PDB file of C-alpha atoms in Angstrom:
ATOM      1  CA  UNK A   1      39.892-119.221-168.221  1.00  0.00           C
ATOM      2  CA  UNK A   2      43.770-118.444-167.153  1.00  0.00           C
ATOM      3  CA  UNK A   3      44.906-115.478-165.247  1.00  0.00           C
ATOM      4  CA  UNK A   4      46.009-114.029-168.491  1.00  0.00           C
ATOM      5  CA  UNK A   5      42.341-113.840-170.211  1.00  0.00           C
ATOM      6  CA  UNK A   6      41.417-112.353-166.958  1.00  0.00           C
ATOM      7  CA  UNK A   7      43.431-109.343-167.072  1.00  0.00           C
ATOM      8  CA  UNK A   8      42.459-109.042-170.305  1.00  0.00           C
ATOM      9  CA  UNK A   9      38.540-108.725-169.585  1.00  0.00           C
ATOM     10  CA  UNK A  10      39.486-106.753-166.736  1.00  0.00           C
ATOM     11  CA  UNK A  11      41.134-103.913-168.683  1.00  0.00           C
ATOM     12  CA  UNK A  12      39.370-100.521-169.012  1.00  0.00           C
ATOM     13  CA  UNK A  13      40.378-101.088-172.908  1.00  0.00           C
ATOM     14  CA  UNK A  14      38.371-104.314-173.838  1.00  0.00           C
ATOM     15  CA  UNK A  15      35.276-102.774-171.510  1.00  0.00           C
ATOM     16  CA  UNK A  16      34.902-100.243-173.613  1.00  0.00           C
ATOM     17  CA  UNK A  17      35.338-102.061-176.746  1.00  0.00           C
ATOM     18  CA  UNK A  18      32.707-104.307-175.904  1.00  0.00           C
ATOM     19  CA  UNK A  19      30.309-101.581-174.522  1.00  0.00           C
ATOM     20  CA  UNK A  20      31.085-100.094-177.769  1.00  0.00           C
ATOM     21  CA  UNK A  21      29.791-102.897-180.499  1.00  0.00           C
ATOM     22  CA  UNK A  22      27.235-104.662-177.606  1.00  0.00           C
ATOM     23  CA  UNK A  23      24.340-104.325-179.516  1.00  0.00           C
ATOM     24  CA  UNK A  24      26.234-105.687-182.689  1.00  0.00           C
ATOM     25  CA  UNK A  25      26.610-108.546-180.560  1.00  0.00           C
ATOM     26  CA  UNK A  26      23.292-109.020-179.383  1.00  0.00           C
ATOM     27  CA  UNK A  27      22.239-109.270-183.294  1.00  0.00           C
ATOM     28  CA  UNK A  28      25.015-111.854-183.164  1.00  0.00           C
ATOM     29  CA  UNK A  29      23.912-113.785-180.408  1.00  0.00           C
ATOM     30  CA  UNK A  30      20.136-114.005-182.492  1.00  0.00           C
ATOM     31  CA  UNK A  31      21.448-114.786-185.744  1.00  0.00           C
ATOM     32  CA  UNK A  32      23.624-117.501-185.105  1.00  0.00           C
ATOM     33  CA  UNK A  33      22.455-118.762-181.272  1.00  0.00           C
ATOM     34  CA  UNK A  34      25.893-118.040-179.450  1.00  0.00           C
ATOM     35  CA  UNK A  35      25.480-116.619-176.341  1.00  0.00           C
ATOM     36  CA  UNK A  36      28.108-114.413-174.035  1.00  0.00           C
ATOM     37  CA  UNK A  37      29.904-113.114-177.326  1.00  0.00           C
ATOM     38  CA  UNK A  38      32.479-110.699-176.707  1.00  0.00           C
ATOM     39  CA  UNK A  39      35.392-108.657-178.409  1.00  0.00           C
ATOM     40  CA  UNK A  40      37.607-111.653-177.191  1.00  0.00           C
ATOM     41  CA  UNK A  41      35.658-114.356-178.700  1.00  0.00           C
ATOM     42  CA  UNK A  42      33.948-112.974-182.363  1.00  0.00           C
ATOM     43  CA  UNK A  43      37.175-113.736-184.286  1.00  0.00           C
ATOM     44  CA  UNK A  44      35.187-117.655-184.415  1.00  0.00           C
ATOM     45  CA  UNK A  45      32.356-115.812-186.161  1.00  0.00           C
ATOM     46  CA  UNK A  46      34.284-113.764-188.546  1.00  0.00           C
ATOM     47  CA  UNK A  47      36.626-116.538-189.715  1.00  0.00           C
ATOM     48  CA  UNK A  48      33.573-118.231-190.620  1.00  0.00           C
ATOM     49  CA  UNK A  49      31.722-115.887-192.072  1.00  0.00           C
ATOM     50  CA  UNK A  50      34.736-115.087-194.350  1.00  0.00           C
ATOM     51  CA  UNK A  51      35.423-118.530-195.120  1.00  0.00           C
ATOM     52  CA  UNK A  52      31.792-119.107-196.238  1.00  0.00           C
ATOM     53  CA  UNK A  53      32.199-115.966-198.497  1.00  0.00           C
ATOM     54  CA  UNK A  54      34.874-117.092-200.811  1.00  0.00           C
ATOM     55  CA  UNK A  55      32.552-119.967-201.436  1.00  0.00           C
ATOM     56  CA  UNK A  56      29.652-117.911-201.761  1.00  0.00           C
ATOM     57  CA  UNK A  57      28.203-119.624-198.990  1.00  0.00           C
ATOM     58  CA  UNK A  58      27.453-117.179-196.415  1.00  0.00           C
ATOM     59  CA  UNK A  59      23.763-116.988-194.261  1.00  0.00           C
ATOM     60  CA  UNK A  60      21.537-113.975-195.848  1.00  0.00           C
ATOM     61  CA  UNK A  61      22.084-111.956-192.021  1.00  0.00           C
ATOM     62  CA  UNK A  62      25.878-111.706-193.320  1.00  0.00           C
ATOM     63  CA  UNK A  63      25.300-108.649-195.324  1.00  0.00           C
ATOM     64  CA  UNK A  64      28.543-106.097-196.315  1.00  0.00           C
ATOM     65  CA  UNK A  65      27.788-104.320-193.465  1.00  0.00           C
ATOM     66  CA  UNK A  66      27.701-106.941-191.091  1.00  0.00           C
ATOM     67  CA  UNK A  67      30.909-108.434-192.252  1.00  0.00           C
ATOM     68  CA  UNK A  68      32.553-105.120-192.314  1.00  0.00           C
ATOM     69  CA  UNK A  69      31.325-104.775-188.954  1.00  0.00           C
ATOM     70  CA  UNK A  70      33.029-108.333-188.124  1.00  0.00           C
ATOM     71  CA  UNK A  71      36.525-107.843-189.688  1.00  0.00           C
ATOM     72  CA  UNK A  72      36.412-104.416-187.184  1.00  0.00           C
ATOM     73  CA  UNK A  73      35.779-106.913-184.380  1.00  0.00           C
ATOM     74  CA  UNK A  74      38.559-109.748-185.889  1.00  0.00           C
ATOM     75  CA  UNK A  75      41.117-107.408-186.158  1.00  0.00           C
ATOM     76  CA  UNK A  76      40.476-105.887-182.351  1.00  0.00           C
ATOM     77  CA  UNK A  77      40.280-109.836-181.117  1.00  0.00           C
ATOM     78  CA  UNK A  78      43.989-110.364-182.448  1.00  0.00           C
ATOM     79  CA  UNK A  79      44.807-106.911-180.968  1.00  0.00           C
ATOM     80  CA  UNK A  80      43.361-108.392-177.258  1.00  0.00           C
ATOM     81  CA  UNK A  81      45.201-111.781-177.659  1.00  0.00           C
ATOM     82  CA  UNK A  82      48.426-109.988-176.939  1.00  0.00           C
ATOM     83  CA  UNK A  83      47.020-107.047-175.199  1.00  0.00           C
ATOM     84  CA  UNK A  84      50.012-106.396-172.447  1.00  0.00           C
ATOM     85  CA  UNK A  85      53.474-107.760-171.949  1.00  0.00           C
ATOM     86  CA  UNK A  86      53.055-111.158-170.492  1.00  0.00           C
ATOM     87  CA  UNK A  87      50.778-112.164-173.282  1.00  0.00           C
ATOM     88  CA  UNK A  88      53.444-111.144-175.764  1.00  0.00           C
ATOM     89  CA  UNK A  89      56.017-112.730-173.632  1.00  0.00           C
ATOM     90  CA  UNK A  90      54.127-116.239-173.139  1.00  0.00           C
ATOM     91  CA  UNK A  91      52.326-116.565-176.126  1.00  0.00           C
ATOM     92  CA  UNK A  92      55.154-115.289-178.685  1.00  0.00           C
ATOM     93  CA  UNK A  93      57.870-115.553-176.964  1.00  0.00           C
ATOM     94  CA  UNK A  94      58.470-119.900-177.342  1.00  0.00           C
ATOM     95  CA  UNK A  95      58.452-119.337-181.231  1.00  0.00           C
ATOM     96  CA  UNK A  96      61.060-116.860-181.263  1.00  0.00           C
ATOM     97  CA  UNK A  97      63.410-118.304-178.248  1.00  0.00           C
ATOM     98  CA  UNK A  98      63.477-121.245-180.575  1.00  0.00           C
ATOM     99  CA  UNK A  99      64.628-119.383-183.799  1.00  0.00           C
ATOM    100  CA  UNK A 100      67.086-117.320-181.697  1.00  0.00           C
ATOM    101  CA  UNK A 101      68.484-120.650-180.073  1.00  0.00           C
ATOM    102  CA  UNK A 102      69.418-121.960-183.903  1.00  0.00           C
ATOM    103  CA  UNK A 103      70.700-118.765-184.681  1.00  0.00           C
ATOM    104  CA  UNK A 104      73.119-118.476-181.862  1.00  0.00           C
ATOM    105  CA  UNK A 105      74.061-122.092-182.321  1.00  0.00           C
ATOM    106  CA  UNK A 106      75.094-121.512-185.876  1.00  0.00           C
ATOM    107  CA  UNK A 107      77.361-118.614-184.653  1.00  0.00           C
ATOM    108  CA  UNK A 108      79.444-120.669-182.499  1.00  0.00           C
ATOM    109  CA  UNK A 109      79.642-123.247-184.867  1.00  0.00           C
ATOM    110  CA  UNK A 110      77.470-125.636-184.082  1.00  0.00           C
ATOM    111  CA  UNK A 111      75.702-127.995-187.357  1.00  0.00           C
ATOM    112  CA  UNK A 112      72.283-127.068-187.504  1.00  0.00           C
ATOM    113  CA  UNK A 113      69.953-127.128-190.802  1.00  0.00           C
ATOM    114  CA  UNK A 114      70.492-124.376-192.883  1.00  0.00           C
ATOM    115  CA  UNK A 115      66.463-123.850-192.866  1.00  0.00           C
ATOM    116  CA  UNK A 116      63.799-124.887-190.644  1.00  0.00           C
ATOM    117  CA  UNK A 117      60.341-123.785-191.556  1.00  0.00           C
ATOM    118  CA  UNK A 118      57.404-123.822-188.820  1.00  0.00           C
ATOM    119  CA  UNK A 119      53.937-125.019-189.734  1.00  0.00           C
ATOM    120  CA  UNK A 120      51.555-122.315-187.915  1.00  0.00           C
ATOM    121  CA  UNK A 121      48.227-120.810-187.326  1.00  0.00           C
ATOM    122  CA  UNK A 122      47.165-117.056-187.582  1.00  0.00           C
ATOM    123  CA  UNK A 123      47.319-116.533-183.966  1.00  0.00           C
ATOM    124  CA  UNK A 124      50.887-118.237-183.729  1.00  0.00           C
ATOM    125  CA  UNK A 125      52.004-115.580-186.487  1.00  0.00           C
ATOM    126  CA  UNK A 126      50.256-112.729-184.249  1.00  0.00           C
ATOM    127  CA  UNK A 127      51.604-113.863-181.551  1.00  0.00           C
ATOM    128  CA  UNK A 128      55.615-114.074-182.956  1.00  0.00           C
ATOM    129  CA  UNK A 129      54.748-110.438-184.696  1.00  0.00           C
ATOM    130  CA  UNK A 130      53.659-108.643-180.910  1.00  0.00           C
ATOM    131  CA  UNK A 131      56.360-110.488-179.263  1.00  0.00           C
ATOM    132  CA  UNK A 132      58.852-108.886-181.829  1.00  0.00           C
ATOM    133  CA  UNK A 133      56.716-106.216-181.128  1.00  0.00           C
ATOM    134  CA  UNK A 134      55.708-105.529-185.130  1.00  0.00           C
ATOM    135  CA  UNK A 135      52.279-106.592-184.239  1.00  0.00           C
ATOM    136  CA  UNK A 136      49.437-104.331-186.036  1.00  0.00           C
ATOM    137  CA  UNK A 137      45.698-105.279-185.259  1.00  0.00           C
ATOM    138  CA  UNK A 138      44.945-107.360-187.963  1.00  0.00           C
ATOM    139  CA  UNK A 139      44.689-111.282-188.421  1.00  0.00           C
ATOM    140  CA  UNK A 140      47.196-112.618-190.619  1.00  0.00           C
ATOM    141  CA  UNK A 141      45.743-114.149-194.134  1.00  0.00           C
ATOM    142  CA  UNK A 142      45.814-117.641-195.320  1.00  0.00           C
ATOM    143  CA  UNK A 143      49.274-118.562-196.635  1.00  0.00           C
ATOM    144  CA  UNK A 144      51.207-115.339-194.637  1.00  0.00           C
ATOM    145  CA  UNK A 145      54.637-116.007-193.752  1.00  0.00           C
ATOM    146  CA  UNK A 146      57.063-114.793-191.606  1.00  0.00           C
ATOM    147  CA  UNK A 147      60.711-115.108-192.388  1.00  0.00           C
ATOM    148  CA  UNK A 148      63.564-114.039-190.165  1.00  0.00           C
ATOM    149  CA  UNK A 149      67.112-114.797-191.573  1.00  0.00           C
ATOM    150  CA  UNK A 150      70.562-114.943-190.058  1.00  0.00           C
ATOM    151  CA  UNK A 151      73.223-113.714-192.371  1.00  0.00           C
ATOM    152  CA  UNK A 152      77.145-113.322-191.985  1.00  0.00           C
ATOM    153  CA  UNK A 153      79.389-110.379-193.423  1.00  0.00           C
ATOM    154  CA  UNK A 154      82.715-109.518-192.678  1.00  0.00           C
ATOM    155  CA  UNK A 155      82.686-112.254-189.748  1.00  0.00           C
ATOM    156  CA  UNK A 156      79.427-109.995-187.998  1.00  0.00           C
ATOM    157  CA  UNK A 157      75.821-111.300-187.856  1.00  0.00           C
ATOM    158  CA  UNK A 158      72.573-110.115-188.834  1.00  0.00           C
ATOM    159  CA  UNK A 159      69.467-110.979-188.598  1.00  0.00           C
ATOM    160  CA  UNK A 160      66.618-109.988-191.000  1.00  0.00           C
ATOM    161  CA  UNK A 161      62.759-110.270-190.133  1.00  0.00           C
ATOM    162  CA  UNK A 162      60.377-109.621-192.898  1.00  0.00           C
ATOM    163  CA  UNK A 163      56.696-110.296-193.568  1.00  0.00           C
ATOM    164  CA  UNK A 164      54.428-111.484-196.163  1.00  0.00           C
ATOM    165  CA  UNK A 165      50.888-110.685-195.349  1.00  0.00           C
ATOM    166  CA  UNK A 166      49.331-111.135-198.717  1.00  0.00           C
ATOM    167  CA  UNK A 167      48.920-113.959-201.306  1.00  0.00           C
ATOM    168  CA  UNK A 168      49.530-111.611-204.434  1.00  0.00           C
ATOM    169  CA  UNK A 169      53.111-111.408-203.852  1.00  0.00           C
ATOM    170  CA  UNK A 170      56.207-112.611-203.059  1.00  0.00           C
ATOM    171  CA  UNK A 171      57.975-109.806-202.245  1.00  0.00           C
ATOM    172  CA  UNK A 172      57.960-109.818-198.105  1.00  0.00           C
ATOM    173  CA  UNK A 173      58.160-106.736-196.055  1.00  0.00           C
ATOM    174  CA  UNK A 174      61.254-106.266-194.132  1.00  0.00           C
ATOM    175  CA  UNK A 175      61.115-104.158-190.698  1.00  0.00           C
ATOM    176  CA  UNK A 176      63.393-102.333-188.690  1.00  0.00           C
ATOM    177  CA  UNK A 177      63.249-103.780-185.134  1.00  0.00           C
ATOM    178  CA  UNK A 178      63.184-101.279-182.796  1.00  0.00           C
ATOM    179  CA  UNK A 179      66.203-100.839-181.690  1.00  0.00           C
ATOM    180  CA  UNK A 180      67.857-101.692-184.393  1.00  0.00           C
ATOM    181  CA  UNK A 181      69.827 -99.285-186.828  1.00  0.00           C
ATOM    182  CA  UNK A 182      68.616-101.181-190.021  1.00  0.00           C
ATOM    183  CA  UNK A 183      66.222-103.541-191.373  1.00  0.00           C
ATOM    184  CA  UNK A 184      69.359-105.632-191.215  1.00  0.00           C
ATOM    185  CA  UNK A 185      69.946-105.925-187.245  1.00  0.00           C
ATOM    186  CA  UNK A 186      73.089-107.544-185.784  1.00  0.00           C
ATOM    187  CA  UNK A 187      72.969-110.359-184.095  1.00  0.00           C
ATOM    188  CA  UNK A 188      74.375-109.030-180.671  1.00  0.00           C
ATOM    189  CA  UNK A 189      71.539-106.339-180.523  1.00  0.00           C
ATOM    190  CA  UNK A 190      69.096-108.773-181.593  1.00  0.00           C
ATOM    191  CA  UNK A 191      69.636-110.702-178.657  1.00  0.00           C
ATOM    192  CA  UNK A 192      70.006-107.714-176.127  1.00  0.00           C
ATOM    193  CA  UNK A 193      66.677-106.517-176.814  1.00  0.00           C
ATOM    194  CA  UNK A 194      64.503-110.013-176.660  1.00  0.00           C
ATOM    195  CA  UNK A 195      66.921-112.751-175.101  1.00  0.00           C
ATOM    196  CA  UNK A 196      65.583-110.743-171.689  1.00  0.00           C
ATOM    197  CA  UNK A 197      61.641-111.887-172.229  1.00  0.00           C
ATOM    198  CA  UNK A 198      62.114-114.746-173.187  1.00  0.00           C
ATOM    199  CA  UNK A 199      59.464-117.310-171.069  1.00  0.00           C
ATOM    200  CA  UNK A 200      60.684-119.509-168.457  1.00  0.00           C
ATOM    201  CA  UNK A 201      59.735-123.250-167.901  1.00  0.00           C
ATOM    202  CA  UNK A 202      56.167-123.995-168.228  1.00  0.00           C
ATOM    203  CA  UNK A 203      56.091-124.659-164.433  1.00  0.00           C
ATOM    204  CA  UNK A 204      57.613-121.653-163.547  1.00  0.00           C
ATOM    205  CA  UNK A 205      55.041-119.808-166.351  1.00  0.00           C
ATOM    206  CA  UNK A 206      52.004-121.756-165.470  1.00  0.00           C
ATOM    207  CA  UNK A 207      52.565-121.108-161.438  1.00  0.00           C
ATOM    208  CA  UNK A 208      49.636-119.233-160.199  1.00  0.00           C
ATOM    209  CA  UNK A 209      50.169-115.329-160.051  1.00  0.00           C
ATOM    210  CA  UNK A 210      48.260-115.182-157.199  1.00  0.00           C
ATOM    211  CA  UNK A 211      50.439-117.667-155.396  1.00  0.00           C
ATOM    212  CA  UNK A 212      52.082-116.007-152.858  1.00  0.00           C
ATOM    213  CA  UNK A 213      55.676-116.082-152.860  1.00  0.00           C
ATOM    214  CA  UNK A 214      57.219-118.863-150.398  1.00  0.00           C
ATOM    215  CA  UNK A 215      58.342-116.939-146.642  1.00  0.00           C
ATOM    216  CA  UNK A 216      55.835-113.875-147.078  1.00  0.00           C
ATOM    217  CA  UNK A 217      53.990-113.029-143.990  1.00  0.00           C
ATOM    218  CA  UNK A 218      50.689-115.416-144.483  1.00  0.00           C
ATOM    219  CA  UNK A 219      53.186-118.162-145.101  1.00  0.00           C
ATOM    220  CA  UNK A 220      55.148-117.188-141.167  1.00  0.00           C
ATOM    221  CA  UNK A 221      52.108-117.190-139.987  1.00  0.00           C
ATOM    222  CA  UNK A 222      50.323-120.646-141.313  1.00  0.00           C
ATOM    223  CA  UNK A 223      53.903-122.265-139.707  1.00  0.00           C
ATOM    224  CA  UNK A 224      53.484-120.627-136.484  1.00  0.00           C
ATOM    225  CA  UNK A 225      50.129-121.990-136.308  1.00  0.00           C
ATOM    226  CA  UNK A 226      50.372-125.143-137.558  1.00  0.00           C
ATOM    227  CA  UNK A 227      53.738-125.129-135.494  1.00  0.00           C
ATOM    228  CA  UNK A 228      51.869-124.603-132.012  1.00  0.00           C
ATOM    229  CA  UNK A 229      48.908-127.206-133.284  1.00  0.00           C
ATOM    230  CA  UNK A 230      51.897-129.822-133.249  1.00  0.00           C
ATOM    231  CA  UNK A 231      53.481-128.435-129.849  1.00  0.00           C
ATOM    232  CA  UNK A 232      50.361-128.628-127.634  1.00  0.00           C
ATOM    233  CA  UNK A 233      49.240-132.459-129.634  1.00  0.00           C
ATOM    234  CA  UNK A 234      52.673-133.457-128.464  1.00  0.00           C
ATOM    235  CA  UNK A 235      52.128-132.193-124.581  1.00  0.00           C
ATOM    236  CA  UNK A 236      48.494-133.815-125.056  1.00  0.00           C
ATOM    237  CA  UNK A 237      50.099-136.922-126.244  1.00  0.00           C
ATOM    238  CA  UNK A 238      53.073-137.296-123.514  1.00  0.00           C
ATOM    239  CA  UNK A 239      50.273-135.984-120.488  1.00  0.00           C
ATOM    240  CA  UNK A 240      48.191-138.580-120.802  1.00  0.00           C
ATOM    241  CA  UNK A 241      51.356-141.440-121.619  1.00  0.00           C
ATOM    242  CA  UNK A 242      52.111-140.004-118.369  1.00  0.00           C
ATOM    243  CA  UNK A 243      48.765-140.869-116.837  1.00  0.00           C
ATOM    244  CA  UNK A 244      47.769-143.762-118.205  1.00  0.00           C
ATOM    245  CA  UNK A 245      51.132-145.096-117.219  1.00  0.00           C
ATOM    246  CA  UNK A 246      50.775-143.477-113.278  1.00  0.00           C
ATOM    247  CA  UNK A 247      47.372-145.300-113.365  1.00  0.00           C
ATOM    248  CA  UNK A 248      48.560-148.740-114.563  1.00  0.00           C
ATOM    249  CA  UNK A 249      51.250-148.500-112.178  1.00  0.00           C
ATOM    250  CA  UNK A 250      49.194-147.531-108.842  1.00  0.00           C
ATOM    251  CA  UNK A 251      46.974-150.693-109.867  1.00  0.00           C
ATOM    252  CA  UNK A 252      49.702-152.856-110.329  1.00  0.00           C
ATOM    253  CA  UNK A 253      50.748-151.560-106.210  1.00  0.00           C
ATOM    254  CA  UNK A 254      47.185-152.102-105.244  1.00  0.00           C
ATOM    255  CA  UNK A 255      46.864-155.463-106.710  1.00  0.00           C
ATOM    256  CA  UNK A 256      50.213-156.218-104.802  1.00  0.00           C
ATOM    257  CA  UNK A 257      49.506-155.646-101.391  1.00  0.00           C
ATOM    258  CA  UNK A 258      46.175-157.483-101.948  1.00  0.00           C
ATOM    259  CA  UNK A 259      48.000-160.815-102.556  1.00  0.00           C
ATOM    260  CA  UNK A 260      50.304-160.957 -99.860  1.00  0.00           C
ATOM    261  CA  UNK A 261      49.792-163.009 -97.051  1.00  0.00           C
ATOM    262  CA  UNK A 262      51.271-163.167 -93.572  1.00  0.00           C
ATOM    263  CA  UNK A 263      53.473-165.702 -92.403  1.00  0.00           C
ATOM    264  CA  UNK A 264      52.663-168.315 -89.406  1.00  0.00           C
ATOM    265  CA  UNK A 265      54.277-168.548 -86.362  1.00  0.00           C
TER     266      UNK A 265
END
């Protein structure tokens, strides 16, 4: 599990959710032999469940009730996938960095296609939606699509983000960004509000929060250590060059004398 998962299971928010529908899960957990099923992981069983449905395929435990009871939980799954900033940031922000990049490209002239359309899942159109920061609990429906246009007037810039959430329509909904004056926002402010979260590298993303940051005090203190260890091995190393060397060289004297011999008269 990452770090981000972890914060979310640590928040006061998803403890009480879960408290809240635990013994929902625990009929869960019977009916279809899953164990440790949380807020975080029932979107599985719902999708399912409402899958099998359309086909009229569903288990007999999957009453109206119980899948009223599991859209609650689906909805509050998406809402936990992008509970605080980072998640927004990390998981929604790639998407959108890449969109902006083309965009910005085509205003200084650059060739780029006039459309590019991304093949996606529900959670990567969550995930776009709560980095943009239009995000509603909710999982996004088969065939949803979200659009966001650049347009030119007057030689300024806009960009337009609309939604289509259901498959009974073609009209999309457009939204007003915050910070924008109108559902048509120009391009400048566009980039002043999200250009700033964009994510970083994935090595610079994927390095350990816990990590701690190179020249903090543990880190002083590990190179002191380890800086002493090597001081004292080197004296260690050099006394007893120094001995063994004394030693070979009082034997070599000793084995001197020994040989010599006197001279006759």
């Amino acid at each position: 599990m990452d770090e981000i998962e972890l914060e979310v299971y640590r928040s006061d928010e998803f403890k009480r959710m879960n408290t809240y529908y635990e013994p929902f899960f625990e009929k869960l957990q019977v009916w279809t032999d899953i164990s440790n099923i949380t807020v975080y992981n029932a979107w599985d069983i719902a999708d399912t469940i409402f899958v099998e449905h359309i086909y009229n395929k569903e288990p007999t435990w999957a009453t109206e009730a119980v899948q009223k009871n599991l859209t609650a939980v689906n909805e509050l799954s998406f809402h936990f996938l992008y509970l605080d900033d980072n998640t927004k940031r990390i998981r929604g922000g790639p998407v959108i960095q890449d969109i902006w990049l083309n965009m910005n490209n085509s205003k200084h002239g650059l060739t780029i296609p006039k459309l590019k359309m991304y093949s996606a899942h529900d959670t990567t159109v969550s995930a776009a939606l709560a980095f943009l920061r239009i995000n509603y609990p909710h999982q996004p429906q088969y065939a949803s699509a979200l659009f966001l246009d650049l347009y030119r007037q007057n030689g300024t810039y806009f960009v337009k983000v609309e939604y289509l959430n259901v498959t009974d329509s073609n009209k999309p909904y457009a939204y007003v960004l915050d910070g924008c004056p109108t559902t048509e926002c120009p391009l400048d402010i566009f980039t002043a509000i999200y250009q700033p979260h964009f994510p970083e590298t994935a090595q610079v993303e994927c390095a350990s929060k816990n990590k701690p940051p190179s020249g903090d005090g543990n880190n002083k203190i590990m190179i002191i250590i380890l800086s002493l260890v090597v001081v004292a091995l080197t004296a260690i190393i050099i006394s007893l060059f120094i001995y063994l060397y004394r030693q070979n060289q009082k034997s070599y004297v000793q084995f001197s004398s020994s040989e010599t011999v006197e001279p006759t008269v």
